[in-house]
Every structure is written in C-alpha cells, then in structure tokens.
Short mmCIF file of C-alpha atoms in Angstrom, two decimals:
data_model
loop_
_atom_site.label_atom_id
_atom_site.label_comp_id
_atom_site.label_asym_id
_atom_site.label_seq_id
_atom_site.Cartn_x
_atom_site.Cartn_y
_atom_site.Cartn_z
CA MET A 28 54.52 4.16 -25.78
CA GLU A 29 53.05 6.61 -23.37
CA LEU A 30 49.80 7.23 -25.26
CA ILE A 31 48.87 3.55 -25.06
CA GLU A 32 49.45 3.44 -21.32
CA LEU A 33 47.38 6.57 -20.82
CA TYR A 34 44.54 5.18 -22.92
CA ILE A 35 44.48 1.89 -20.99
CA GLN A 36 44.54 3.80 -17.72
CA GLU A 37 41.58 5.90 -18.87
CA VAL A 38 39.60 2.72 -19.51
CA THR A 39 40.58 0.68 -16.47
CA ARG A 40 40.18 3.38 -13.86
CA ARG A 41 36.45 3.25 -14.61
CA LEU A 42 36.28 -0.50 -13.96
CA PRO A 43 36.02 -2.56 -10.79
CA GLU A 44 39.37 -3.20 -9.12
CA LYS A 45 39.40 -6.96 -9.59
CA SER A 46 39.06 -6.95 -13.39
CA ARG A 47 41.44 -4.06 -14.06
CA GLU A 48 44.69 -5.96 -14.44
CA ASP A 49 43.36 -8.61 -16.78
CA ILE A 50 41.58 -6.10 -19.04
CA ALA A 51 44.66 -3.86 -19.12
CA LEU A 52 46.85 -6.77 -20.19
CA GLU A 53 44.42 -7.85 -22.88
CA LEU A 54 43.98 -4.31 -24.21
CA HIS A 55 47.73 -3.92 -24.32
CA SER A 56 48.28 -7.01 -26.41
CA THR A 57 45.32 -6.15 -28.64
CA ILE A 58 46.63 -2.65 -29.35
CA GLU A 59 50.06 -4.05 -30.18
CA ASP A 60 48.44 -6.60 -32.50
CA MET A 61 46.74 -3.78 -34.35
CA LEU A 62 49.94 -1.76 -34.81
CA PRO A 63 52.43 -2.33 -37.66
CA LYS A 64 55.96 -3.53 -36.82
CA ASP A 65 57.70 -0.17 -36.69
CA TYR A 66 55.06 2.23 -35.57
CA ASN A 67 55.08 5.93 -34.87
CA GLU A 68 52.75 8.15 -32.87
CA GLN A 69 50.45 8.60 -35.87
CA ASP A 70 49.87 4.84 -36.07
CA VAL A 71 49.06 4.68 -32.40
CA LYS A 72 46.53 7.48 -32.74
CA GLU A 73 44.82 5.69 -35.62
CA VAL A 74 44.51 2.51 -33.57
CA LEU A 75 43.12 4.39 -30.58
CA VAL A 76 40.52 6.06 -32.80
CA LYS A 77 39.39 2.57 -33.85
CA LEU A 78 38.95 1.59 -30.21
CA GLY A 79 37.03 4.76 -29.58
CA ASP A 80 36.29 6.89 -26.52
CA PRO A 81 37.67 5.21 -23.36
CA ILE A 82 34.44 6.04 -21.52
CA THR A 83 32.36 4.11 -24.07
CA LEU A 84 34.76 1.18 -24.00
CA ALA A 85 34.75 1.11 -20.20
CA SER A 86 30.95 1.21 -20.07
CA GLY A 87 30.94 -1.81 -22.39
CA TYR A 88 33.03 -3.76 -19.90
CA ARG A 89 30.97 -2.70 -16.93
CA ASP A 90 27.74 -4.57 -16.10
CA ARG A 91 26.43 -1.86 -13.83
CA PRO A 92 23.84 0.41 -15.47
CA MET A 93 24.80 3.91 -16.57
CA HIS A 94 21.46 5.35 -15.47
CA LEU A 95 20.02 6.05 -12.06
CA ILE A 96 16.64 4.37 -12.58
CA GLY A 97 16.05 2.19 -15.63
CA PRO A 98 12.89 1.14 -17.48
CA ARG A 99 12.33 -1.78 -15.11
CA TYR A 100 11.81 0.44 -12.09
CA TYR A 101 10.84 3.77 -13.62
CA ASP A 102 7.08 3.26 -13.60
CA VAL A 103 6.90 1.96 -10.01
CA TYR A 104 9.15 4.83 -8.98
CA ILE A 105 6.91 7.47 -10.55
CA SER A 106 3.67 6.01 -9.20
CA LEU A 107 5.11 5.67 -5.70
CA LEU A 108 6.33 9.26 -5.90
CA LYS A 109 2.85 10.41 -6.87
CA MET A 110 1.31 8.40 -4.03
CA ILE A 111 3.75 9.33 -1.27
CA PHE A 112 4.11 13.00 -2.10
CA PRO A 113 0.55 14.14 -1.21
CA ILE A 114 0.58 12.05 1.98
CA ALA A 115 3.91 13.53 3.04
CA ALA A 116 2.63 17.01 2.20
CA VAL A 117 -0.45 16.46 4.38
CA ILE A 118 1.64 15.19 7.27
CA SER A 119 3.94 18.20 7.09
CA LEU A 120 0.91 20.52 6.95
CA ILE A 121 -0.52 18.87 10.06
CA ALA A 122 2.81 19.33 11.83
CA ILE A 123 2.65 23.03 10.94
CA ILE A 124 -0.93 23.29 12.28
CA GLY A 125 0.24 21.76 15.54
CA ASP A 126 3.16 24.14 15.73
CA ASN A 127 1.16 27.26 15.03
CA ALA A 128 -2.07 26.48 16.86
CA PHE A 129 -0.33 26.54 20.19
CA GLY A 130 2.52 28.84 19.26
CA GLU A 131 2.95 32.50 20.04
CA PHE A 132 2.03 35.14 17.50
CA GLY A 133 3.05 38.00 19.76
CA GLU A 134 2.25 41.44 18.41
CA LYS A 135 1.10 40.35 14.97
CA THR A 136 -2.11 41.19 13.14
CA VAL A 137 -4.44 38.59 11.68
CA ILE A 138 -3.19 39.22 8.15
CA GLU A 139 0.39 38.71 9.24
CA GLY A 140 -0.59 35.59 11.16
CA ILE A 141 -2.26 34.01 8.14
CA ALA A 142 0.61 35.09 5.89
CA ILE A 143 3.09 33.41 8.23
CA MET A 144 1.05 30.19 8.25
CA ILE A 145 0.70 30.07 4.47
CA GLY A 146 4.39 30.84 4.06
CA GLN A 147 5.37 28.11 6.50
CA GLY A 148 2.92 25.72 4.87
CA ILE A 149 4.42 26.23 1.41
CA ALA A 150 7.99 26.02 2.75
CA GLY A 151 7.07 22.86 4.65
CA ILE A 152 5.53 21.20 1.60
CA VAL A 153 8.51 22.14 -0.60
CA SER A 154 11.09 20.81 1.86
CA THR A 155 9.08 17.63 2.45
CA GLY A 156 8.77 17.21 -1.31
CA ILE A 157 12.52 17.49 -1.74
CA GLN A 158 13.09 14.95 1.03
CA VAL A 159 10.60 12.47 -0.45
CA PHE A 160 12.11 12.89 -3.92
CA PHE A 161 15.66 12.47 -2.67
CA TRP A 162 15.14 9.37 -0.51
CA LEU A 163 12.89 7.59 -2.96
CA THR A 164 15.38 8.22 -5.79
CA VAL A 165 18.29 6.95 -3.70
CA LEU A 166 16.29 3.86 -2.73
CA PHE A 167 15.42 3.04 -6.34
CA ALA A 168 18.95 3.72 -7.58
CA ILE A 169 20.10 1.11 -5.03
CA PHE A 170 17.39 -1.35 -6.16
CA GLU A 171 18.51 -0.88 -9.75
CA ARG A 172 22.07 -1.82 -8.82
CA LEU A 173 21.20 -4.74 -6.56
CA ASP A 174 18.85 -6.33 -9.08
CA THR A 175 20.87 -9.11 -10.67
CA SER A 176 17.99 -10.81 -12.48
CA LYS A 177 18.19 -10.85 -16.27
CA ASP A 178 14.49 -9.99 -16.49
CA GLN A 179 14.03 -6.52 -17.92
CA SER A 180 10.22 -6.32 -17.94
CA PRO A 181 8.81 -3.37 -15.97
CA LEU A 182 7.40 -3.98 -12.51
CA THR A 183 3.97 -3.02 -11.23
CA LYS A 184 3.17 -1.30 -7.94
CA ASP A 185 3.40 -4.52 -5.90
CA LEU A 186 6.86 -5.20 -7.41
CA LYS A 187 5.63 -8.18 -9.43
CA PRO A 188 5.40 -8.64 -13.21
CA TRP A 189 2.13 -7.57 -14.78
CA THR A 190 -0.83 -9.96 -15.16
CA PRO A 191 -4.38 -9.24 -16.38
CA GLU A 192 -5.50 -9.58 -12.71
CA ASN A 193 -3.83 -6.19 -12.04
CA LEU A 194 -6.54 -4.50 -14.10
CA LYS A 195 -9.11 -5.26 -11.39
CA ASP A 196 -7.22 -3.09 -8.90
CA ILE A 197 -7.53 0.06 -10.99
CA PRO A 198 -10.37 2.18 -9.64
CA ASN A 199 -12.64 3.35 -12.41
CA ILE A 200 -13.51 6.80 -11.14
CA SER A 201 -16.10 8.88 -12.95
CA LYS A 202 -15.64 12.64 -12.91
CA LYS A 203 -18.89 13.18 -11.00
CA LYS A 204 -17.90 10.92 -8.11
CA ALA A 205 -14.30 12.07 -7.88
CA ILE A 206 -13.03 14.27 -5.06
CA PRO A 207 -10.69 16.89 -6.51
CA LYS A 208 -7.34 17.06 -4.73
CA VAL A 209 -7.57 20.84 -4.64
CA GLU A 210 -10.70 20.53 -2.50
CA ILE A 211 -8.90 18.29 -0.02
CA PHE A 212 -5.89 20.58 0.26
CA ALA A 213 -8.13 23.62 0.60
CA SER A 214 -9.96 21.99 3.50
CA LEU A 215 -6.67 21.06 5.16
CA LEU A 216 -5.35 24.59 4.75
CA GLY A 217 -8.65 25.94 6.06
CA LEU A 218 -8.45 23.69 9.13
CA SER A 219 -4.89 24.78 9.87
CA VAL A 220 -5.70 28.48 9.51
CA PHE A 221 -8.82 28.03 11.66
CA ALA A 222 -6.91 26.24 14.43
CA ALA A 223 -4.19 28.88 14.51
CA LEU A 224 -6.72 31.73 14.58
CA TYR A 225 -8.88 30.04 17.21
CA PHE A 226 -6.11 29.50 19.72
CA ASN A 227 -4.58 32.93 19.12
CA ALA A 228 -7.84 34.86 18.86
CA ALA A 229 -6.87 37.21 21.68
CA ASN A 230 -3.87 38.39 19.64
CA LEU A 231 -5.25 38.24 16.13
CA LEU A 232 -9.01 38.70 15.94
CA GLY A 233 -10.50 41.93 17.10
CA VAL A 234 -10.92 45.56 16.34
CA TYR A 235 -8.16 47.31 14.46
CA GLU A 236 -7.98 51.06 14.13
CA ASN A 237 -6.03 52.99 11.60
CA ARG A 238 -3.92 55.48 13.49
CA ASN A 239 -0.91 57.31 12.05
CA ASP A 240 -0.99 55.06 8.95
CA SER A 241 -0.57 51.86 10.94
CA LEU A 242 -3.06 49.30 12.19
CA ILE A 243 -3.40 49.33 15.96
CA PHE A 244 -5.04 46.40 17.74
CA VAL A 245 -7.66 48.01 19.98
CA THR A 246 -9.51 45.17 21.58
CA PRO A 247 -9.96 41.45 20.91
CA THR A 248 -13.40 40.21 19.80
CA PHE A 249 -13.42 37.00 21.79
CA ASN A 250 -12.74 36.02 25.33
CA GLN A 251 -9.71 33.76 24.94
CA GLY A 252 -10.38 32.06 28.27
CA VAL A 253 -13.80 30.93 27.06
CA LEU A 254 -12.37 29.79 23.71
CA ASN A 255 -9.61 27.84 25.44
CA SER A 256 -12.08 26.06 27.73
CA TYR A 257 -13.39 24.24 24.62
CA TRP A 258 -9.91 23.14 23.55
CA LEU A 259 -10.74 19.43 23.68
CA LEU A 260 -13.83 19.79 21.49
CA VAL A 261 -12.12 22.11 18.98
CA SER A 262 -9.00 19.92 18.77
CA GLY A 263 -11.36 17.01 18.13
CA VAL A 264 -13.00 18.89 15.23
CA VAL A 265 -9.58 19.77 13.74
CA ILE A 266 -8.08 16.27 14.14
CA VAL A 267 -11.16 14.43 12.85
CA GLY A 268 -11.32 16.93 9.98
CA GLY A 269 -7.70 16.15 9.14
CA LEU A 270 -8.34 12.39 9.26
CA LEU A 271 -11.39 12.81 7.04
CA ALA A 272 -9.27 14.72 4.49
CA ILE A 273 -6.62 11.96 4.48
CA TYR A 274 -9.36 9.34 4.07
CA LYS A 275 -10.68 11.31 1.08
CA LEU A 276 -7.17 11.48 -0.35
CA PHE A 277 -6.95 7.68 -0.26
CA LEU A 278 -10.42 7.01 -1.69
CA ARG A 279 -10.42 9.86 -4.20
CA ARG A 280 -14.14 9.28 -4.79
CA TRP A 281 -17.37 9.44 -2.82
CA THR A 282 -18.63 6.19 -1.28
CA MET A 283 -21.60 5.63 1.06
CA LYS A 284 -19.26 4.99 3.97
CA LEU A 285 -17.37 8.22 3.31
CA ALA A 286 -20.62 10.18 2.91
CA LEU A 287 -21.80 8.85 6.28
CA PHE A 288 -18.52 9.72 7.96
CA HIS A 289 -18.65 13.15 6.29
CA ALA A 290 -22.24 13.75 7.50
CA LEU A 291 -21.35 12.71 11.07
CA TYR A 292 -18.41 15.07 10.97
CA GLN A 293 -20.65 17.91 9.77
CA LEU A 294 -23.03 17.17 12.66
CA PHE A 295 -20.17 17.10 15.16
CA SER A 296 -18.57 20.33 13.96
CA THR A 297 -21.92 22.16 13.73
CA LEU A 298 -22.85 21.10 17.28
CA THR A 299 -19.45 22.27 18.51
CA PHE A 300 -19.99 25.58 16.76
CA ILE A 301 -23.48 26.02 18.32
CA VAL A 302 -22.20 25.11 21.79
CA ILE A 303 -19.40 27.67 21.55
CA ILE A 304 -21.47 30.57 20.20
CA SER A 305 -24.16 29.88 22.80
CA ASN A 306 -21.74 30.68 25.59
CA PRO A 307 -22.85 34.07 27.00
CA HIS A 308 -19.27 35.03 27.90
CA LEU A 309 -17.88 34.31 24.43
CA LEU A 310 -17.51 37.93 23.44
CA ASN A 311 -15.05 40.14 25.21
CA PRO A 312 -16.90 42.77 27.36
CA GLU A 313 -14.58 45.50 26.06
CA PHE A 314 -15.48 44.51 22.49
CA ILE A 315 -19.21 44.75 23.28
CA ALA A 316 -18.67 48.15 24.89
CA TYR A 317 -16.70 49.28 21.84
CA GLN A 318 -19.48 48.10 19.50
CA LYS A 319 -22.04 50.03 21.52
CA THR A 320 -20.16 53.28 20.92
CA LEU A 321 -20.52 52.71 17.16
CA PHE A 322 -24.03 51.33 16.80
CA SER A 323 -26.68 49.74 18.91
CA ILE A 324 -27.12 46.01 18.19
CA ASP A 325 -28.83 45.00 21.40
CA GLU A 326 -32.27 44.43 19.93
CA TRP A 327 -30.77 42.50 17.00
CA SER A 328 -28.48 40.21 18.98
CA THR A 329 -31.05 37.41 19.35
CA SER A 330 -31.93 37.41 15.66
CA ILE A 331 -28.23 37.51 14.67
CA TYR A 332 -27.61 34.55 16.98
CA TRP A 333 -30.41 32.46 15.46
CA GLY A 334 -29.49 33.61 11.96
CA ILE A 335 -25.94 32.35 12.35
CA ILE A 336 -27.13 29.01 13.73
CA PHE A 337 -29.61 28.60 10.87
CA ILE A 338 -26.94 29.35 8.25
CA ALA A 339 -24.48 26.92 9.89
CA ILE A 340 -27.09 24.12 9.98
CA PHE A 341 -28.17 24.82 6.42
CA PHE A 342 -24.63 24.60 5.00
CA ALA A 343 -23.77 21.49 7.02
CA ALA A 344 -26.96 19.76 5.85
CA TYR A 345 -26.40 20.79 2.24
CA ASP A 346 -22.79 19.56 2.33
CA SER A 347 -23.84 16.21 3.84
CA TYR A 348 -26.55 15.80 1.21
CA GLN A 349 -24.03 16.46 -1.59
CA GLY A 350 -21.82 13.68 -0.19
CA PHE A 351 -24.66 11.13 -0.30
CA ARG A 352 -25.78 12.31 -3.72
CA LYS A 353 -22.29 11.87 -5.21
CA ALA A 354 -21.87 8.49 -3.50
CA LYS A 355 -25.05 7.23 -5.19
CA ILE A 356 -23.87 8.10 -8.72
CA ARG A 357 -22.92 4.94 -10.57
CA MET B 267 23.98 7.88 -44.38
CA SER B 268 21.52 9.70 -42.16
CA THR B 269 21.90 9.40 -38.38
CA LEU B 270 18.58 7.63 -38.02
CA LEU B 271 19.40 5.06 -40.68
CA ASN B 272 22.79 4.63 -39.05
CA SER B 273 21.37 3.87 -35.63
CA LEU B 274 18.70 1.56 -37.10
CA THR B 275 21.37 -0.35 -38.99
CA THR B 276 23.50 -0.66 -35.87
CA GLU B 277 20.50 -1.94 -33.97
CA LEU B 278 19.72 -4.46 -36.71
CA ARG B 279 23.27 -5.80 -36.64
CA ARG B 280 23.74 -5.84 -32.91
CA GLY B 281 21.84 -9.06 -32.34
CA THR B 282 23.69 -10.91 -35.08
CA LEU B 283 27.06 -9.99 -33.61
CA THR B 284 26.94 -12.64 -30.88
CA LEU B 285 26.15 -15.28 -33.48
CA ALA B 286 28.99 -14.11 -35.72
CA VAL B 287 31.49 -14.19 -32.86
CA LEU B 288 30.35 -17.60 -31.58
CA SER B 289 30.66 -19.04 -35.09
CA GLN B 290 34.37 -18.17 -35.22
CA LEU B 291 35.34 -19.56 -31.83
CA LYS B 292 35.40 -23.31 -32.63
CA THR B 293 39.16 -22.88 -32.73
CA PRO B 294 40.73 -20.62 -30.07
CA GLN B 295 41.06 -17.00 -31.18
CA TYR B 296 42.51 -13.90 -29.60
CA GLY B 297 40.86 -10.51 -29.92
CA TYR B 298 42.60 -9.18 -32.98
CA SER B 299 42.64 -12.46 -34.91
CA LEU B 300 38.89 -12.60 -34.40
CA VAL B 301 38.51 -9.07 -35.80
CA GLN B 302 40.51 -10.05 -38.87
CA ARG B 303 38.50 -13.22 -39.46
CA LEU B 304 35.24 -11.32 -39.21
CA GLU B 305 36.48 -8.57 -41.50
CA LYS B 306 37.56 -11.13 -44.07
CA SER B 307 33.94 -12.29 -44.23
CA GLY B 308 32.87 -8.71 -44.72
CA ILE B 309 31.58 -8.17 -41.20
CA THR B 310 32.87 -4.89 -39.84
CA ILE B 311 32.63 -4.80 -36.11
CA ASP B 312 33.12 -1.92 -33.77
CA GLN B 313 36.15 -2.95 -31.75
CA SER B 314 34.92 -1.13 -28.67
CA THR B 315 31.92 -3.50 -28.80
CA LEU B 316 33.80 -6.70 -29.54
CA TYR B 317 36.20 -6.86 -26.59
CA PRO B 318 33.54 -6.24 -23.95
CA LEU B 319 31.30 -8.74 -25.76
CA LEU B 320 33.96 -11.45 -25.44
CA ARG B 321 34.15 -10.86 -21.69
CA ARG B 322 30.39 -10.96 -21.37
CA LEU B 323 30.24 -14.27 -23.24
CA GLU B 324 32.86 -15.60 -20.85
CA LYS B 325 30.82 -14.48 -17.87
CA GLN B 326 27.76 -16.21 -19.35
CA GLU B 327 29.93 -19.35 -19.61
CA LEU B 328 29.50 -19.61 -23.38
CA VAL B 329 33.24 -19.30 -23.97
CA THR B 330 36.34 -20.09 -21.96
CA SER B 331 39.57 -18.15 -22.03
CA SER B 332 43.22 -18.81 -21.36
CA TRP B 333 46.39 -16.77 -21.52
CA ASP B 334 49.08 -17.93 -23.90
CA THR B 335 52.45 -16.63 -22.77
CA SER B 336 54.63 -18.78 -25.03
CA GLU B 337 54.92 -16.17 -27.78
CA SER B 338 56.62 -12.79 -27.82
CA ARG B 339 53.62 -11.06 -26.32
CA PRO B 340 50.96 -12.68 -24.10
CA ARG B 341 47.58 -13.18 -25.73
CA LYS B 342 44.22 -14.10 -24.34
CA TYR B 343 42.58 -16.88 -26.33
CA TYR B 344 38.85 -17.47 -26.32
CA SER B 345 37.09 -20.66 -27.42
CA LEU B 346 33.58 -22.12 -27.27
CA SER B 347 32.67 -24.12 -24.19
CA ASP B 348 30.44 -27.22 -24.45
CA TYR B 349 27.52 -25.11 -23.28
CA GLY B 350 28.45 -22.40 -25.78
CA GLU B 351 28.51 -24.97 -28.57
CA GLU B 352 25.02 -26.10 -27.62
CA ILE B 353 23.68 -22.54 -27.52
CA TYR B 354 25.44 -21.67 -30.77
CA ILE B 355 23.71 -24.52 -32.64
CA GLN B 356 20.30 -23.43 -31.36
CA LEU B 357 20.97 -19.78 -32.07
CA LYS B 358 22.08 -20.68 -35.60
CA GLN B 359 18.78 -22.53 -36.15
CA GLU B 360 16.87 -19.48 -34.91
CA TRP B 361 18.79 -17.22 -37.25
CA LYS B 362 18.18 -19.46 -40.26
CA LYS B 363 14.49 -19.57 -39.46
CA THR B 364 14.22 -15.81 -38.94
CA SER B 365 16.17 -14.89 -42.05
CA GLN B 366 14.13 -17.36 -44.10
CA GLU B 367 10.88 -15.85 -42.83
CA LEU B 368 12.07 -12.32 -43.39
CA TYR B 369 13.34 -13.21 -46.86
CA ILE B 370 9.93 -14.57 -47.86
CA LEU B 371 8.23 -11.55 -46.32
CA LEU B 372 10.41 -9.04 -48.12
CA LYS B 373 10.27 -10.96 -51.38
CA GLY B 374 6.47 -11.01 -51.24
CA GLU B 375 6.48 -7.29 -50.67
CA GLU B 376 8.76 -6.75 -53.68
CA GLU B 377 6.45 -8.80 -55.92
CA ASP B 378 3.47 -6.79 -54.73
CA GLY B 379 5.36 -3.63 -55.61
CA ALA B 380 6.08 -4.93 -59.13
CA ASP B 381 2.38 -5.34 -59.93
#
C-alpha cells in the first residue's frame, strides 16, 4: 500500500541514517499488525491517525533536542551575552575612534563630522551586536548537541552546577555606589568625538559664515600644526580614558582604587589641557584677525585664559571628589 | 476535557508509562501485542509514544530485542534484560510507596473536606 510506504518514509527521513532501516521495518510490521485482514484505504488512514503526525513520531525516536538552546544552557547563554555585548560594543567604538581620529573629513562641517561619527558608531555597535549574538548562539547550539550527560540541571557562569558558594561571587551593589552604564557609554562617545574633532580641527572647527543659504568655512580656530605637536599627550588622554571606561564597565561600582585612578586621570587630562591652551601659537592668526574685526578682546584675553583654567581645575577636582565620596559609601 | 487538564493528565501518566511497559516485558512482546496487553488492562497509550519508548529502553539496556522472521511477517520482540529486571523491581517499589503516600494524602484531604 502506497500510503504506508509514504508515511514510513516521512518518519525515517528525519532520522539518522544508521537507524532508518530497522525503524522502517518495525513500523511496517506494526502497521500491518494494526490492520484487519482485508483492509482498504480507509482502514490504513485510521491506523495512520493512531500513529499520529510523522514529525512527532520521528522526534520521539530522535535523541537530539528539538530546540537550539535548552534550559541547561539558557541561563549561562543569556548572562554571557549580557557580559560580552557591552565589551564588544566598546571595542568596536574604539576601533571607530581610531579610524576617524586620523581619517580625512575633507570639506565637511563640524555638524556633519559629528553626525558621521555617531552614525558610524551606531552602525558599528549594531553590526558587532549581531556578530556576538550569532556566534554565541551557534556555539551554545553546538554545546547543547555535544552534551551527552543525562544531567539536566542548569549550569552557572563557570559551567559548573550551582552550590551555595556561588552566592559569594555576586556583587551586592547599592544604587549610590553604582556606575550607570549610560555614563560610561557617554564618556566613551565623548572621547571618540573629541579625538576626531581634535585631529581634524583645521577642517571642522572654526568660523562659519552664512552666505547664499549655505555655511561657508571661513577660517579655522586652531593652528592644526600646534595641535598635532601634542599628539602623543592627547592620544594618551584618549587611550587612558578608554581604559578607565572599560575598567568602570567591569567594576560597575566605585571603589577606592578606581577613585584614585579616576583622580589621577583627571589630573593628567587637566594638565594636558592647560599645557595645550598655554601655547601662544594655539590660535590661528587669521582667526585672531577675524575676531578683531568683530570685537576687541585683547584686554580680556588674560582673564579669559585664567577663567578657563580655573573652570577646568574646578570641574576636575569636583569630579575626583565625587569618585572618592561614592567609593566610601558602604 | 479542557486543554490544561488534558496536558496535566498526560504529564501525570507519562512517568508511569515506563513502569507499565516494563511490567509486560517478562515474556517477549512485539509492539502491537504490547499495545493490546496494555489496553486490556485499561491503559491507553499513545502509540507514537510507545514505539520510541521501546527503542529508548533498549538503548538504556533495560530491554533486549530480536527479530523473529519465522512467521509470515517479521516482528521485533522486546524482553527485559537482567539489568531491566533489577530496575523494574526497584521502580515498582518506588511506585507502590509513592501511590501509598499520595493515597493517604488525598484521603486525609477528603476527610477534612467532609467535616
């Protein structure tokens, strides 16, 4: 009877090669056992209904799971995903900083420059996220299929069964001590935008004039040569700032060690800032000449200079103090 | 019967199925004869569950199988192995204990309800 053969085929084609023949033979004899002596197509259909959907029957025979990631691995999978994703996002952001900081912006305005960076940053994070998700899922799907142990209890992060000792590893973070992730990502984004602007200042920062309904770049504010001469110092500030952000991402709360590192970084970046703005050739002569046509700032320049330094020191000190204060909270 | 009750009942019976099958395999049985024996005792079993279950029991070395080709159509006979016999006796003890406990528990609850 053709229907029987088709049914058996539908079951066995879903099974591993080596067990197909035996199961087909057994199913055949079972189906014939169930049929009356002189059967017609209606009888066959009734028997097949009793055996049910071939897919269900086949899945009964198969030992392999019918899910990608089962309860045993699901929790480890999710926590690893949550842990790896931010790190991967940070790494891709850093790669974008590197790309843009020394790249060419050509004839673009500062707004366009920042827009490009933010766009690339988002695209980078999305594509990294997809990669992380894909590879981690594939890896765990393979684990699920290679795991031959009968044990079905879920695994913890270190791939071992749970014991009360695991509770000691969970950091008990109070809201006041915690470092919000948004803050960390904002500082990373800020660093990347800063680096790109700094090394492309001649093309992006300066005086724009509105002529014929379009912004025309008149003259750059800074002397790019002077800016570039501090490349080592500025790269240091950006790289250490990035490392500090990653360190914060791992700790997720303020500690004395972090507060100290944070304070030293504030000192370092403030000193770098003071050194750079103290350079008498920092501003582009054309920019100064342009300013003079608009208003006279000569007599104010010294006070502006000291004002900026005071503000920079004040904010750095305040930020460092906040770090220590939060670290002390129990 | 509601779907929920249906699935709960299936779940409740699933565990007892292995015990029921093992109990009938002291003498060699083929798939359909086993179904008939179980049905005679009032146990209806989903056939799409039974045949895979027999194979699983064989893989776990609780039963052994052999093909009998002497009759008009070949049949695969399953019977308890020594190890399967051992496990069956222990599983039967467990079942008796559990059903006893549950019986007392449910009976107590019924008496409470009567008050």
